[in-house]
Amino acid sequence: MGRYFIRRLWQTIPTLAGVILLVFILFNLFGGDPAAILAGKIVSPERIATIREQLGLNEPLWVQLWIFVKQVMTFDFGDSWSTGESVADIISQKAPVSLTIMVQVWLLDAIVSISLAVAVAYRRGSLTDRAVMGICTAAMSISLLLYVVIGQYVLGYTLDLFPVLGWSDSLWTNLTTYAPLPVFLLLLVSIAPSLRLYRTFIVEETTHDYVRTARAKGASENRVMFVHVLRNALIPIMTNMAMQLPGLFVGSFVIESVFSIPGLGKEIVAAVLRSDFPVIKAITIYLAILTMLVNLLVDLLYSWLDPRVQLK
Amino acid sequence: MSTASPNTQQAAASPALLEVENLTVRFRLGRQNEFTALHGISYAVAPNQTVALVGESGSGKTVSALAVMDLLPRTNTIITPESRLRFNGEPLLEESPAQRRLRCGGQISMIFQDPMTSLNPVYSVGEQLVEILQLHAICPTRAAARARAIELLGEVGIPDPRQKVKSYPHELSGGQQQRVMIAMAIACAPRLLIADEPTTALDVTIQQQILELLVNLKRSRGMSMLFITHDLALVREVADRVVVMNQGHIRESGATGQIFEAPADNYTRALLACRPRIDRRPVKLPVVEDFMKGSYDIDSVAERERGVDSDDTVVLEVDHLRKTYPVKTGWFGEKQFVAVDDVSFRLARGKTLGIVGESGSGKTTLGKAILRLHEAQGGSVRMNGVDLLKLSRAEFQPYKRQMQIVFQNPYASLNPRFTISDILLEPMRIHNLHAGDAERIEHATALLRQVGLSASDLRKYPHEFSGGQLQRISIARCLALKPDILVCDEPVSALDVSVQAQVLNLFQALQDEFAISYLFISHDLNVVKYISDEIMVMHNGAMVEYGNADELYRNPQHPYTQRLLAAIPGRQRHS
Amino acid sequence: MTAPAKSSSAPVSEGFWRAAGRRLFADPLARVCIAIVSVYFVLAALSAAGLIAADWNEEYGVSYANPWFLGEDYPNPQGRNSLISQETMVIDDKQRAVDPLAPYYDEIEERAMQYQLTQRELRWTLPLGADKWGRDLVRKVIKAGEISITVGIGAALLAVMVGTFLGAIGGFFGGRTSDFLEWVYNVFTSVPYILLVLAFAAVTGKGINTIILVLGFTGWTSVYRLIRAEYIKQRSRDYVAAADALGASSARKVFIHILPNVSHLSLVQLSQLVVDFIKAEVILSFLGLGVPPDSVSWGIMINEVMTELVLGKWWQLATVAIVMSVFVVSFGLFTDLLRDALDPKATRR
Amino acid sequence: TIQGARAADSGKTLYTYFEAPESGFDPARNSDHYSGEVFSSIFEPLLTYDYLARPQTLVPNTADLPEISPDGMTFTYRIRPGIYFSSDPAFGGQRRELTAADYVYTFQRLVDPANRGAPWDFMFKGKVIGLDEKIAAAANGEFDYDSPVEGLQALDRYTLQIRLKRPDYNIPYITAAPATGVVAREVIERYGDDIDAHPVGTGPFRLKTWERRNHIVLEANPEYRGTTYSPVERDGVEFDHEVAQRLQGKTFPRLDTIDIRIIETAQASWLAFQSSQIDLHPRLGANYALLVAPNNELAEKYVKLGWHYFREAEADITYYQFFMDDPVVGGYTPDKVALRRAISLAFNQAKMISVVRNNQALAAQSPLAPQINGYDPEFRNVLGLYDPAKAKAMLDIFGYVDCDGDGWRDLPDCKPLRITYLSSSSQGGSRDTEEMLIKGLADIGIRLDTDVMNFSDFLKARQAGKFQFSGGAWGQDYPDAENFMQLLYGPNSGVVNDSRFRNAEFDRLYEQIASEPPSDARNERLREMSRIVNAYVPWIVEANRIRTHLAHPWVVGFKPHPDNMPHYLYLDIDWSQMPADLHARRESE
Ligand SMILES: Nc1ncnc2c1ncn2[C@@H]1O[C@H](COP(=O)(O)OP(=O)(O)OP(=O)(O)O)[C@@H](O)[C@H]1O
Ligand SMILES: Nc1ncnc2c1ncn2[C@@H]1O[C@H](COP(=O)(O)OP(=O)(O)OP(=O)(O)O)[C@@H](O)[C@H]1O
Ligand SMILES: [Mg+2]
Ligand SMILES: [Mg+2]
């Protein structure tokens, strides 16, 4: 087990190196010049040169790459170029905001879609099943932006059921006042695919022979469904849920922009538009590491949920 | 059809434990289609009796058992109202689903063919046993149930039940898994045990043990047993009565002795005769049609002589062949798993070398290594003095023409998206045989005729053929290259007995005509005995015995070979 | 592979695709979906060929002209604005003195006479109303559909081709090749998608082709994953071993033997991705990375409506929401049914 | 003395918003508008503009109006004693009084390239005697703040003297710019790179909390001296008497807290205002402006709500510029001028303003903006009237005809005529503009391509002259025409003059107006300059934006100022005007 961990961590190094390289190439060679933005109203070449010098952009590329690698190793990405704020602070301020929304979406999505999936999988092939699946497909096909535009306008503005937008410093206010509408809209888009996927997992399990055995043992249909089928289907379901974890930190930038929620998703887009390389680098690396950790977690989860899987 | 009232049925209560009467089962397929799986079959199981349900694949054996258990899918199954199922005199079909479910596991229990998939992979053996014990309120507390579970595991002959009760299914061997299934089935002391091909997925030696266990348990607990199998030979040792089924109909039923000694039905007789017997080797195996056409006398067919002479030309020399698979261990570690170890043999022109051994003994690996479908790690494979293993890929290419392989599963070995003509033309195209496709098609047609199919089949896809036909097509594909050597990897194991005989006859006929040498891999000792001149026995990757077929069967030297031969069903009575 | 020729003598042999097609068409819902999707495709094709909606950019109505059913009296101050004409001014001497073109004034005036065009009469109502420029929404939504569908299909084709190719190579060969491709895959999936899209968009500039490239090159990963897994499964199948024994080359095994056996998965992915990418285009437009301004797409239209709603001009939103939703929902349902029809389990013997 | 800075009952909070994020509150390093809005309330320049006087009129702030030498080269400011910085650990527990030396330090910071390239250096660079030498010396080392500068001296504790190389009557305006707000050296040195988060000034407010690009909270500065409002008396100056009335006799600031959110979508901020989540909505999105006041009059239902409504032209201009060194669109020969003129004639300014800007803009007539010295509202661009027929005629005459029959005009030498419009992906709403330009040019047979790049590349390309045609906008740094005309001054080519327009007559006039005080003659010179621009068309002038601002009835004293700064100092909340439930909700928070 311990050796397994070490091996897995060891394996993440090439991936991390790849991420570093990809981000570096994409943004250093093709991204915009942050100096031009920082230069203010009058963008003179000298001023750009001065700023580039100050930002270290005039160093040879390999030196910059090496600095990047060092930053990754020390987890210190310095300060944002556009705001001068420490990148660590930016992330530690923005990520919890995205999480406030996304964790709710994640949990509610799981609860709702698993229960619905069990219900429709049990009636699979029936009219209800087909109808629910059809609705899911329809719901999935519609763009998030349409939900958001219409949802904000109708639910927030016309019907005044929710505040139209906003965010406060108090977690409680956020949870009770500002989060519900974004969470609701996100749920509208996220439940459908989860439900479909989970239904597939459950239906897939019901075709296995052990289900027949359970029936042959005299177990009631409820018991077959919940004790036998669901327990097995939980393996891919939980895996799928774990895979969503890195996404929770990123948040949904559409939602965040439209509802003025100061989360990480909005931050990423803003950083790219401002060519704020330190922020981009840090967020990418943090998320890449998070993704890798989650993959590890998924393996652990797998071995915990599924006795057949052994970590070696 | 007589519509007897329930009362008269009741009045005519027989001593039978299970009565199946006029059972007709239909499946709805799609919108309009219906498929009748059972056409009003009737049979009965008396208390303390073993009834064997025998028939080829798809004859409806499993469906009839599932109908009794109420396990047929509710959504598309129709059981006609004329059907009657009585258990202990009570009409099952009139009970509510909940009532019937309660009978399952309690009064009637069932074991299935494949133990690995039939056990829930995420619960330990103990939990699964406890579940059934508690469901039927056999044991009041979990602790008691657990203790009982351990007892049961002991009863079915699992060593160290205290330990094993904590194991998960995948941690047990196939035989042990089937024992767990049996323990579960007998946990609530059912009156009737249905065993649906309980041994088919297991190795011969294990098969034997499981059969003995079932027979013993049945005897000691006074259960009735409905034993389902496609292997008539097996039935002789276990059953009191035999019911022979074919395509949803019952062909014949009667006491075991009577069925075997004096089968009344042609089909039954054919089934008995089609299977190669260990003591006979007719020039040509009888096939079902022979019997259906009229009476057929097996004894009139001449026996074939087998064996290799010293003046036969050797076409293939294999020496010290070794094949390992890398297995990852730990961080950078890699262990080599030896799948084939130091195997040597000679194959003569026009002769057959049979290779037997239990599952995992390395038979397939050996065949593939010779064909270089897997790279071997050591030894040599010589053809006309050339060591094939030393050749580069390009140099080896022409040799591919001379060696071909037929696989066990005909469905899997033909590309489902190719038409038969694509399949047959491909080898000729790759090796650039014949001038142009027109000529190749002509040749392909000839090949199809040779294996007993017609030219019109060229345009069809594999899924339009039966298993036997597909196996013929894969043989035809090999023949397209006119190979000298054909590796046959369990080519008939997936086929029904009646088809098996046809395909075996085809192999034999081709050998007689083209003097092809066969490397014939099988775990079916009867089949190997029938087709082989020489036999090699493999165990754990090693060759444990190698020699003349008749000699080896008559006088096995290695203890493993002896065990193997002893496990052949029905052997005791014949030898 | 040669397709089986029809012959009256032999029993009708039904290939995999034909059988799948039959199963698909057997479902009335599928027929409805196919009909709807076909209508869109036909409209898109006609529009691409310039036969309809070629004049989508022309102004037929006043700004925010009403849809016909609202009639003309609905208050529309923007409409009135678009009819305002400019004040006239004379060129004074001071201006003439500094103008290098002053010597040409007469010539210009004279020549300008021949160009005095007749102004089109702007309408106050149009079938589905007009956008802020007074463009007819019917034409606009058709043109937008053409672009969105092109983007969706183009990007999906690209993603499926890349994903299938890499997945096939990685899945079939294993070893170094596979390790390398897995590495690329891991790197791609470790970077947040949105960042990847923005970065790629920055690299490739702007235009419809760019959007196709961006979506295609960032969207191949799911296809890769699926196809790779399937190739790993298929490569150990006996029919591949049989081909090997016959002497088939690796390329032959990968592309001629296995590919047809996984192509139905690619097809399902393709149609799934079409919907996904049409949706993604909306988000790209939201980010300001949408199609160029001489063109229009559903995404652009949705992004325009945010401000219009407040003016009470809901018709563009309604038009694009309905038109787009009908398409993506039909296409999505079609994908589902296609998946069912192609499901290997359904065809399992 | 700390007299009644907190005269108001505490707990008065004004909720407002920014439509774009701020970057930081160090005036020397940040030149974006929203950072400026914040630090204009924290730091005090020497002078300021009268809150209500129009046109913009300078009044004393920390110093009296300067003494200006007759040659216009020496400016002497007397700083008022008894002004203190708000308390900060940097002062070691002492009250810290403002002195002339602080301004010397502050102005030097503005030209120190170490401050992110010194975005404000144009205000003093090239003007103050001895300063340029110091900047040059800093190029390869640290900026030396301690060595004296001849043209920038604290004559005594309270007297500041600025001496110039040439006359420049704009210096008083410059010393009223928020960026010249005074900072204390101790604070700057103490916080180093973190200075953006530690603005310590003498102004009415100080920074309470700051969540970057999301939420800024200012609170009343307890050290602030407090101020009252009395309108300046000068000729030609007008006031909003109604507002003046309300300010009468009060001591400011009245607000305890100013709560600013960053709300980037126009819809969102509008909805937030409607639901009273914000009290003040400066700069309403154009669509909403139209909705609120369709005919430049507040709609009935909003009048009923008691909303305060303001609609004013801003001191800014938007324009399209050609790159004058470009072989196709540049050049000064009649054929080249004709091409640009034709393009300007194909540009339907009226439609642009009505459809894209929803009539929330004036049709610009010259490179100048309203609200500034030298702007003439009567001046008309008589050459720029939308006239596609004339445009086509012009193109025909100068040989821009379709040579190859593809439906598009070509150059006189039959090479294809293709013009590329450069824009940036982060410019909101640029799509409308591009659609309009493409269509307008297509109408006269010219094909316009667009090239969209990210904002930084866009800025660089425009600055480096790697463009043909592009958009531009300018807002005042100080309310004088010179601040706008510099954008077309030949010697400024490539630095502020992105189009690189060079015209000898224009340049001569510019040099003249740059060194003279306002006068009628100067105004005529400015008109002449505008005529030159309109004739040669380096720019197609587009619009002077009109902004609509809203305030809820309980916001007292709001009046948008042409300097675009928020002037929170004079705002107040009238609880009695606020609905009870809202009041209760606010109280509970
Ligand atoms: N749920 C079902 N739906 C449709 N057809 C079914 C179903 N179950 C069984 N059948 C069909 O009924 C027939 C009898 O099947 P059954 O499983 O009883 O055969 P069997 O005799 O047990 O064969 P095997 O030896 O292969 O197990 C087969 O043709 C099978 O395809
Ligand atoms: N690709 C592989 N990698 C690792 N181990 C393998 C591989 N293929 C086979 N083995 C192992 O090699 C051993 C021999 O396998 P092989 O398939 O040759 O057995 P077999 O005798 O043909 O068995 P069966 O009767 O089940 O077909 C088995 O233990 C198997 O698990
Ligand atoms: Mg069966
Ligand atoms: Mg094998």
Coordinates of C-alpha atoms in Angstrom, one line a residue, chain B residues 133-412:
Chain B
L133 CA -30.1 -17.7 6.6
Q134 CA -31.7 -14.5 8.0
L135 CA -34.0 -14.0 5.1
H136 CA -35.7 -17.3 5.8
A137 CA -35.4 -16.9 9.5
I138 CA -33.4 -20.0 10.0
C139 CA -31.1 -18.4 12.5
P140 CA -32.4 -15.8 15.0
T141 CA -29.3 -13.8 15.4
R142 CA -26.4 -12.7 13.2
A143 CA -24.0 -14.6 15.4
A144 CA -25.9 -17.8 15.1
A145 CA -26.2 -17.3 11.3
R146 CA -22.5 -16.8 11.1
A147 CA -21.8 -19.9 13.1
R148 CA -24.2 -21.8 10.9
A149 CA -22.5 -20.4 7.8
I150 CA -19.2 -21.8 8.9
E151 CA -20.8 -25.2 9.5
L152 CA -22.3 -25.1 6.1
L153 CA -19.0 -24.3 4.5
G154 CA -17.5 -27.3 6.3
E155 CA -20.3 -29.4 5.1
V156 CA -19.7 -28.6 1.4
G157 CA -16.0 -29.5 2.0
I158 CA -14.3 -26.1 2.0
P159 CA -11.1 -26.4 3.9
D160 CA -10.6 -24.1 6.8
P161 CA -14.2 -22.7 6.8
R162 CA -13.4 -20.3 9.7
Q163 CA -11.0 -18.4 7.5
K164 CA -12.8 -18.8 4.3
V165 CA -16.0 -17.4 5.6
K166 CA -14.4 -13.9 5.5
S167 CA -13.1 -14.3 1.9
Y168 CA -14.6 -12.6 -1.0
P169 CA -15.7 -14.7 -4.0
H170 CA -12.7 -13.7 -6.1
E171 CA -10.4 -15.0 -3.5
L172 CA -11.7 -18.6 -4.0
S173 CA -11.1 -21.0 -6.8
G174 CA -13.8 -22.0 -9.2
G175 CA -14.5 -25.2 -7.4
Q176 CA -14.7 -23.5 -4.0
Q177 CA -17.0 -20.8 -5.4
Q178 CA -19.3 -23.5 -6.6
R179 CA -19.2 -25.1 -3.2
V180 CA -20.2 -21.8 -1.7
M181 CA -23.1 -21.7 -4.1
I182 CA -24.1 -25.1 -3.0
A183 CA -23.8 -24.2 0.6
M184 CA -26.1 -21.3 0.0
A185 CA -28.5 -23.5 -1.8
I186 CA -28.8 -26.1 0.9
A187 CA -28.7 -23.6 3.8
C188 CA -32.4 -23.6 4.4
A189 CA -32.8 -27.3 3.8
P190 CA -34.8 -27.0 0.7
R191 CA -37.1 -29.8 -0.5
L192 CA -35.9 -29.3 -4.1
L193 CA -32.5 -28.4 -5.4
I194 CA -32.2 -27.2 -9.0
A195 CA -28.7 -27.5 -10.4
D196 CA -28.4 -25.8 -13.7
E197 CA -25.2 -27.1 -15.3
P198 CA -23.4 -26.8 -12.1
T199 CA -20.1 -28.2 -13.4
T200 CA -19.8 -27.0 -17.0
A201 CA -17.6 -24.0 -16.0
L202 CA -15.2 -26.2 -14.0
D203 CA -12.2 -28.4 -14.8
V204 CA -12.8 -32.1 -15.2
T205 CA -11.2 -33.1 -12.0
I206 CA -13.2 -30.5 -10.0
Q207 CA -16.4 -31.5 -11.9
Q208 CA -16.1 -34.9 -10.5
Q209 CA -15.8 -33.7 -6.9
I210 CA -18.7 -31.3 -7.2
L211 CA -20.9 -34.0 -8.7
E212 CA -20.0 -36.3 -5.8
L213 CA -20.7 -33.6 -3.3
L214 CA -24.2 -33.0 -4.8
V215 CA -25.0 -36.7 -4.9
N216 CA -23.9 -37.1 -1.3
L217 CA -25.8 -34.0 0.0
K218 CA -28.9 -35.1 -1.8
R219 CA -28.7 -38.4 -0.2
S220 CA -27.9 -37.2 3.3
R221 CA -30.6 -34.5 3.3
G222 CA -33.2 -36.3 1.5
M223 CA -33.7 -33.6 -1.1
S224 CA -35.1 -33.9 -4.5
M225 CA -32.9 -32.7 -7.3
L226 CA -33.5 -31.3 -10.7
F227 CA -30.2 -31.7 -12.5
I228 CA -29.8 -29.8 -15.7
T229 CA -27.0 -30.6 -18.2
H230 CA -26.2 -30.9 -21.8
D231 CA -24.0 -33.9 -21.2
L232 CA -25.8 -37.2 -21.3
A233 CA -22.7 -39.0 -20.1
L234 CA -22.8 -37.1 -16.8
V235 CA -26.4 -38.0 -16.1
R236 CA -25.7 -41.6 -15.7
E237 CA -24.0 -41.2 -12.4
V238 CA -26.4 -38.9 -10.8
A239 CA -29.9 -39.2 -12.1
D240 CA -32.8 -41.5 -11.3
R241 CA -34.8 -40.3 -14.2
V242 CA -33.9 -38.5 -17.4
V243 CA -35.9 -36.0 -19.4
V244 CA -34.5 -35.3 -22.9
M245 CA -35.4 -32.0 -24.4
N246 CA -35.0 -30.6 -27.8
Q247 CA -36.2 -27.2 -29.0
G248 CA -38.7 -26.7 -26.3
H249 CA -40.2 -30.1 -26.6
I250 CA -39.6 -33.2 -24.5
R251 CA -38.4 -36.0 -26.7
E252 CA -38.3 -38.7 -24.2
S253 CA -38.4 -39.3 -20.5
G254 CA -37.8 -42.3 -18.4
A255 CA -35.7 -44.1 -15.8
T256 CA -32.0 -43.5 -16.3
G257 CA -31.2 -47.1 -17.0
Q258 CA -33.9 -47.4 -19.6
I259 CA -32.8 -44.2 -21.4
F260 CA -29.2 -45.4 -21.7
E261 CA -29.9 -49.0 -22.4
A262 CA -32.9 -48.8 -24.6
P263 CA -33.6 -45.3 -25.8
A264 CA -36.9 -45.1 -27.6
D265 CA -36.4 -41.8 -29.3
N266 CA -34.1 -41.4 -32.3
Y267 CA -32.9 -38.1 -31.0
T268 CA -31.9 -39.6 -27.7
R269 CA -30.1 -42.3 -29.4
A270 CA -28.3 -39.8 -31.6
L271 CA -27.2 -37.8 -28.6
L272 CA -25.8 -41.0 -27.0
A273 CA -24.0 -42.0 -30.1
C274 CA -22.7 -38.7 -31.4
R275 CA -20.3 -38.1 -28.6
P276 CA -17.0 -39.8 -29.2
R277 CA -16.5 -42.6 -26.8
I278 CA -13.4 -43.4 -25.0
D279 CA -13.6 -47.0 -26.1
R280 CA -14.5 -46.6 -29.7
R281 CA -13.0 -44.8 -32.7
P282 CA -15.3 -45.2 -35.7
V283 CA -13.9 -44.0 -39.1
K284 CA -16.7 -41.5 -39.1
L285 CA -18.7 -40.4 -36.1
P286 CA -22.5 -40.8 -36.4
V287 CA -24.4 -37.5 -36.6
V288 CA -28.0 -36.8 -35.6
E289 CA -29.3 -36.9 -39.1
D290 CA -28.0 -40.4 -39.4
F291 CA -30.4 -41.4 -36.6
M292 CA -33.3 -39.2 -37.6
K293 CA -33.3 -40.7 -41.1
G294 CA -33.8 -44.1 -39.7
S295 CA -32.1 -46.7 -37.7
Y296 CA -28.4 -46.5 -37.7
D297 CA -26.1 -49.2 -36.5
I298 CA -22.9 -47.9 -34.9
D299 CA -21.4 -51.2 -34.7
S300 CA -21.4 -51.6 -38.4
V301 CA -18.9 -48.7 -38.8
A302 CA -15.3 -49.6 -39.1
E303 CA -12.8 -48.6 -36.5
R304 CA -9.9 -46.3 -37.3
E305 CA -6.3 -47.1 -36.7
R306 CA -4.2 -44.4 -35.0
G307 CA -0.6 -43.9 -34.1
V308 CA 2.6 -42.5 -35.6
D309 CA 5.1 -44.6 -37.5
S310 CA 8.8 -43.9 -37.5
D311 CA 8.7 -43.4 -41.3
D312 CA 6.2 -40.6 -41.2
T313 CA 7.7 -37.3 -42.3
V314 CA 8.1 -34.8 -39.4
V315 CA 6.8 -31.4 -40.4
L316 CA 7.2 -29.6 -37.1
E317 CA 9.9 -30.0 -34.4
V318 CA 9.4 -28.2 -31.2
D319 CA 12.2 -28.2 -28.7
H320 CA 12.3 -26.8 -25.2
L321 CA 9.8 -24.2 -25.9
R322 CA 9.4 -21.7 -23.2
K323 CA 6.9 -18.8 -22.9
T324 CA 6.7 -16.4 -20.0
Y325 CA 4.4 -13.5 -19.4
P326 CA 5.7 -10.5 -17.5
V327 CA 3.7 -9.8 -14.4
K328 CA 4.2 -6.4 -12.7
T329 CA 5.2 -6.6 -9.1
G330 CA 5.8 -3.5 -7.0
W331 CA 7.5 -0.4 -8.1
F332 CA 9.7 -1.3 -11.0
G333 CA 9.6 -5.0 -10.4
E334 CA 8.5 -7.4 -13.0
K335 CA 8.2 -11.1 -12.5
Q336 CA 8.0 -13.6 -15.2
F337 CA 5.1 -16.0 -15.1
V338 CA 6.0 -19.2 -16.8
A339 CA 3.0 -20.3 -18.9
V340 CA 4.8 -22.9 -21.0
D341 CA 8.0 -24.5 -19.8
D342 CA 10.3 -26.8 -21.7
V343 CA 7.9 -28.4 -24.1
S344 CA 9.2 -30.5 -26.9
F345 CA 7.4 -32.7 -29.5
R346 CA 7.4 -33.7 -33.1
L347 CA 4.4 -33.5 -35.4
A348 CA 4.2 -35.8 -38.4
R349 CA 2.6 -35.2 -41.7
G350 CA -1.1 -36.1 -41.7
K351 CA -1.1 -36.9 -38.1
T352 CA -2.8 -35.4 -35.0
L353 CA -1.1 -34.5 -31.8
G354 CA -3.7 -34.0 -29.0
I355 CA -2.9 -31.7 -26.2
V356 CA -4.9 -32.0 -23.0
G357 CA -4.7 -30.4 -19.6
E358 CA -6.9 -28.4 -17.4
S359 CA -7.7 -24.8 -17.7
G360 CA -4.7 -22.6 -17.4
S361 CA -2.2 -25.3 -18.1
G362 CA -0.8 -23.5 -21.0
K363 CA -2.3 -25.2 -24.0
T364 CA -3.4 -22.1 -25.8
T365 CA -0.2 -20.3 -25.0
L366 CA 1.7 -23.2 -26.5
G367 CA -0.3 -23.1 -29.7
K368 CA 0.0 -19.3 -30.1
A369 CA 3.7 -19.4 -29.3
I370 CA 4.3 -21.9 -32.1
L371 CA 2.4 -19.6 -34.5
R372 CA 4.4 -16.7 -33.2
L373 CA 1.1 -15.0 -32.2
H374 CA 3.0 -14.6 -28.9
E375 CA 6.8 -14.3 -28.9
A376 CA 8.4 -17.3 -27.2
Q377 CA 11.2 -16.7 -24.7
G378 CA 13.2 -19.8 -25.4
G379 CA 13.5 -23.0 -27.4
S380 CA 13.0 -23.6 -31.1
V381 CA 10.2 -24.4 -33.5
R382 CA 11.6 -25.9 -36.6
M383 CA 9.9 -26.4 -39.9
N384 CA 12.0 -28.1 -42.6
G385 CA 15.0 -27.4 -40.5
V386 CA 14.4 -23.6 -40.2
D387 CA 13.9 -22.2 -36.7
L388 CA 10.8 -20.1 -37.1
L389 CA 11.4 -18.3 -33.9
K390 CA 14.7 -16.8 -35.2
L391 CA 13.2 -15.3 -38.3
S392 CA 12.4 -11.7 -38.7
R393 CA 8.7 -10.7 -39.1
A394 CA 9.1 -10.3 -42.8
E395 CA 11.0 -13.6 -43.2
F396 CA 8.3 -15.3 -41.2
Q397 CA 5.5 -14.0 -43.3
P398 CA 5.6 -16.9 -45.9
Y399 CA 5.6 -19.4 -43.1
K400 CA 2.3 -18.1 -41.9
R401 CA 0.7 -19.7 -44.9
Q402 CA 1.8 -23.1 -43.7
M403 CA 0.5 -22.9 -40.2
Q404 CA -3.0 -21.8 -39.3
I405 CA -5.2 -21.8 -36.2
V406 CA -8.8 -22.6 -35.4
F407 CA -10.1 -21.1 -32.2
Q408 CA -12.6 -22.4 -29.7
N409 CA -15.2 -19.8 -30.0
P410 CA -16.3 -19.5 -33.7
Y411 CA -18.3 -16.3 -33.0
A412 CA -15.3 -14.5 -31.6

